[in-house]
């Protein structure tokens, strides 16, 4: 790679050792956009105004930047009415968006790492934010999780609020 050419660099988190830096090509965003297109078109609500809250880190790490870019590519390809809010890992910002912005859209997609999204959903429930009324859909990356975890998240709106 020519270090003097225009390139967007990203890094792995380094959770398994030293971070690895690499160029992020447009092709990667287009490939991930294929996944997001499938997710968007399989909504029970159809192609209606949608808010996507991206709760990945927005720094040098790949998760946030590539998700935002891939969502833009997917929405452009589909002519999908998608608003993208890159909140990063700020629970207060996400809760504010769920309170203030989400009611303006037909559905909301919350995207992030599973344990972080769980924290957000628990805080939203504790704060009295009616998730079911916001038609919240969830998208995850980077970690697998059990069916028990999935059922826990799905049942959050049915349970009474609990302090964390």
Short mmCIF file of C-alpha atoms in Angstrom, two decimals:
data_model
loop_
_atom_site.label_atom_id
_atom_site.label_comp_id
_atom_site.label_asym_id
_atom_site.label_seq_id
_atom_site.Cartn_x
_atom_site.Cartn_y
_atom_site.Cartn_z
CA UNK A 1 0.00 0.00 0.00
CA UNK A 2 1.21 3.49 -0.80
CA UNK A 3 1.32 5.31 2.57
CA UNK A 4 1.00 8.64 0.73
CA UNK A 5 -2.22 7.73 -1.10
CA UNK A 6 -5.68 8.61 0.26
CA UNK A 7 -6.71 5.89 2.68
CA UNK A 8 -8.98 5.62 5.66
CA UNK A 9 -7.27 3.62 8.39
CA UNK A 10 -9.01 1.66 11.12
CA UNK A 11 -7.81 -0.60 13.90
CA UNK A 12 -8.89 -3.69 15.72
CA UNK A 13 -9.62 -3.18 19.42
CA UNK A 14 -6.47 -5.00 20.50
CA UNK A 15 -8.50 -7.14 22.90
CA UNK A 16 -6.42 -10.17 21.95
CA UNK A 17 -3.08 -8.33 22.05
CA UNK A 18 -1.77 -5.39 20.05
CA UNK A 19 -4.21 -3.48 17.84
CA UNK A 20 -3.84 -4.13 14.15
CA UNK A 21 -4.09 -1.13 11.80
CA UNK A 22 -5.42 -1.62 8.29
CA UNK A 23 -6.85 0.38 5.39
CA UNK A 24 -10.61 0.30 5.14
CA UNK A 25 -11.60 -0.03 1.53
CA UNK A 26 -14.96 1.02 0.06
CA UNK A 27 -15.49 -2.62 -0.93
CA UNK A 28 -15.77 -3.58 2.75
CA UNK A 29 -18.57 -1.04 3.28
CA UNK A 30 -20.37 -2.30 0.19
CA UNK A 31 -20.13 -5.92 1.35
CA UNK A 32 -21.48 -5.03 4.79
CA UNK A 33 -24.20 -2.97 3.10
CA UNK A 34 -25.50 -6.24 1.60
CA UNK A 35 -26.23 -7.46 5.15
CA UNK A 36 -27.87 -4.17 6.13
CA UNK A 37 -30.01 -4.22 2.97
CA UNK A 38 -31.34 -7.65 3.91
CA UNK A 39 -32.01 -6.48 7.48
CA UNK A 40 -33.83 -3.34 6.29
CA UNK A 41 -35.97 -5.10 3.69
CA UNK A 42 -37.10 -7.83 6.10
CA UNK A 43 -38.77 -5.40 8.48
CA UNK A 44 -42.38 -6.18 9.29
CA UNK A 45 -43.05 -2.46 9.05
CA UNK A 46 -41.75 -2.16 5.47
CA UNK A 47 -39.68 0.69 4.05
CA UNK A 48 -40.96 3.31 6.45
CA UNK A 49 -39.00 6.14 8.10
CA UNK A 50 -36.43 4.44 10.29
CA UNK A 51 -33.93 5.69 12.86
CA UNK A 52 -30.71 3.68 13.15
CA UNK A 53 -28.81 4.32 16.37
CA UNK A 54 -25.23 3.12 16.00
CA UNK A 55 -23.89 2.31 19.47
CA UNK A 56 -20.38 1.17 18.50
CA UNK A 57 -17.24 3.11 19.36
CA UNK A 58 -16.72 5.88 16.81
CA UNK A 59 -12.96 6.30 17.09
CA UNK A 60 -10.29 4.44 15.20
CA UNK A 61 -12.07 1.10 15.67
CA UNK A 62 -13.77 -0.48 12.72
CA UNK A 63 -17.22 -1.20 14.19
CA UNK A 64 -18.73 2.27 14.32
CA UNK A 65 -17.31 3.83 11.20
CA UNK A 66 -17.96 0.87 8.94
CA UNK A 67 -21.50 0.41 10.25
CA UNK A 68 -22.38 4.04 9.58
CA UNK A 69 -20.90 3.89 6.09
CA UNK A 70 -22.56 0.56 5.25
CA UNK A 71 -25.94 1.86 6.42
CA UNK A 72 -25.49 4.90 4.17
CA UNK A 73 -24.66 2.67 1.19
CA UNK A 74 -27.62 0.35 1.89
CA UNK A 75 -30.07 3.22 2.30
CA UNK A 76 -28.84 4.86 -0.90
CA UNK A 77 -29.10 1.63 -2.89
CA UNK A 78 -32.62 0.94 -1.63
CA UNK A 79 -33.81 4.57 -1.55
CA UNK A 80 -34.73 3.70 2.04
CA UNK A 81 -35.90 6.47 4.40
CA UNK A 82 -33.15 5.93 6.98
CA UNK A 83 -31.76 8.43 9.49
CA UNK A 84 -28.46 7.35 11.04
CA UNK A 85 -27.43 8.60 14.48
CA UNK A 86 -23.85 7.61 15.42
CA UNK A 87 -24.07 8.00 19.20
CA UNK A 88 -21.07 5.85 19.97
CA UNK A 89 -21.05 4.14 23.35
CA UNK A 90 -22.92 6.89 25.19
CA UNK A 91 -25.86 5.43 27.08
CA UNK A 92 -27.23 8.90 27.99
CA UNK A 93 -27.12 9.96 24.32
CA UNK A 94 -28.86 6.78 23.19
CA UNK A 95 -31.54 7.15 25.89
CA UNK A 96 -32.11 10.74 24.83
CA UNK A 97 -32.46 9.62 21.19
CA UNK A 98 -34.95 6.91 22.24
CA UNK A 99 -36.95 9.54 24.14
CA UNK A 100 -36.77 12.47 21.72
CA UNK A 101 -36.00 11.20 18.20
CA UNK A 102 -37.41 7.67 18.05
CA UNK A 103 -41.07 8.77 18.33
CA UNK A 104 -40.60 10.71 15.07
CA UNK A 105 -39.87 7.46 13.17
CA UNK A 106 -41.91 4.36 12.43
CA UNK A 107 -39.19 2.09 13.77
CA UNK A 108 -35.82 2.29 15.48
CA UNK A 109 -32.84 0.01 15.00
CA UNK A 110 -30.36 -0.13 17.88
CA UNK A 111 -26.99 -1.46 16.76
CA UNK A 112 -24.06 -2.43 18.97
CA UNK A 113 -22.19 -5.07 20.93
CA UNK A 114 -24.60 -7.41 22.73
CA UNK A 115 -23.57 -6.62 26.34
CA UNK A 116 -23.69 -2.87 25.65
CA UNK A 117 -27.10 -3.08 23.98
CA UNK A 118 -28.36 -5.05 26.98
CA UNK A 119 -27.21 -2.22 29.27
CA UNK A 120 -28.97 0.34 27.08
CA UNK A 121 -32.21 -1.65 27.05
CA UNK A 122 -32.18 -2.17 30.82
CA UNK A 123 -31.55 1.56 31.36
CA UNK A 124 -34.31 2.45 28.89
CA UNK A 125 -36.73 0.19 30.73
CA UNK A 126 -35.67 1.60 34.13
CA UNK A 127 -36.09 5.12 32.73
CA UNK A 128 -39.63 4.37 31.58
CA UNK A 129 -38.94 4.57 27.86
CA UNK A 130 -41.61 2.45 26.12
CA UNK A 131 -39.43 0.36 23.80
CA UNK A 132 -42.36 -1.49 22.25
CA UNK A 133 -43.95 1.83 21.23
CA UNK A 134 -40.68 2.77 19.50
CA UNK A 135 -40.77 -0.47 17.47
CA UNK A 136 -37.15 -1.16 18.42
CA UNK A 137 -35.24 -3.73 16.40
CA UNK A 138 -31.79 -4.92 17.40
CA UNK A 139 -28.67 -5.63 15.35
CA UNK A 140 -25.44 -6.92 16.86
CA UNK A 141 -21.86 -7.59 15.83
CA UNK A 142 -18.55 -8.91 17.13
CA UNK A 143 -19.86 -11.31 19.77
CA UNK A 144 -22.06 -14.35 19.85
CA UNK A 145 -24.69 -14.83 22.52
CA UNK A 146 -26.95 -17.56 23.81
CA UNK A 147 -30.65 -18.13 23.21
CA UNK A 148 -31.12 -17.34 26.90
CA UNK A 149 -29.59 -13.90 26.31
CA UNK A 150 -31.80 -13.38 23.25
CA UNK A 151 -34.93 -14.33 25.20
CA UNK A 152 -33.87 -12.02 28.03
CA UNK A 153 -33.66 -9.08 25.62
CA UNK A 154 -36.95 -9.94 23.94
CA UNK A 155 -38.71 -10.17 27.29
CA UNK A 156 -37.36 -6.89 28.71
CA UNK A 157 -40.43 -4.95 27.67
CA UNK A 158 -42.64 -7.48 29.44
CA UNK A 159 -40.80 -7.35 32.78
CA UNK A 160 -41.21 -4.75 35.50
CA UNK A 161 -38.26 -2.30 35.68
CA UNK A 162 -35.30 -3.49 37.73
CA UNK A 163 -32.46 -1.46 39.15
CA UNK A 164 -29.09 -2.42 37.70
#
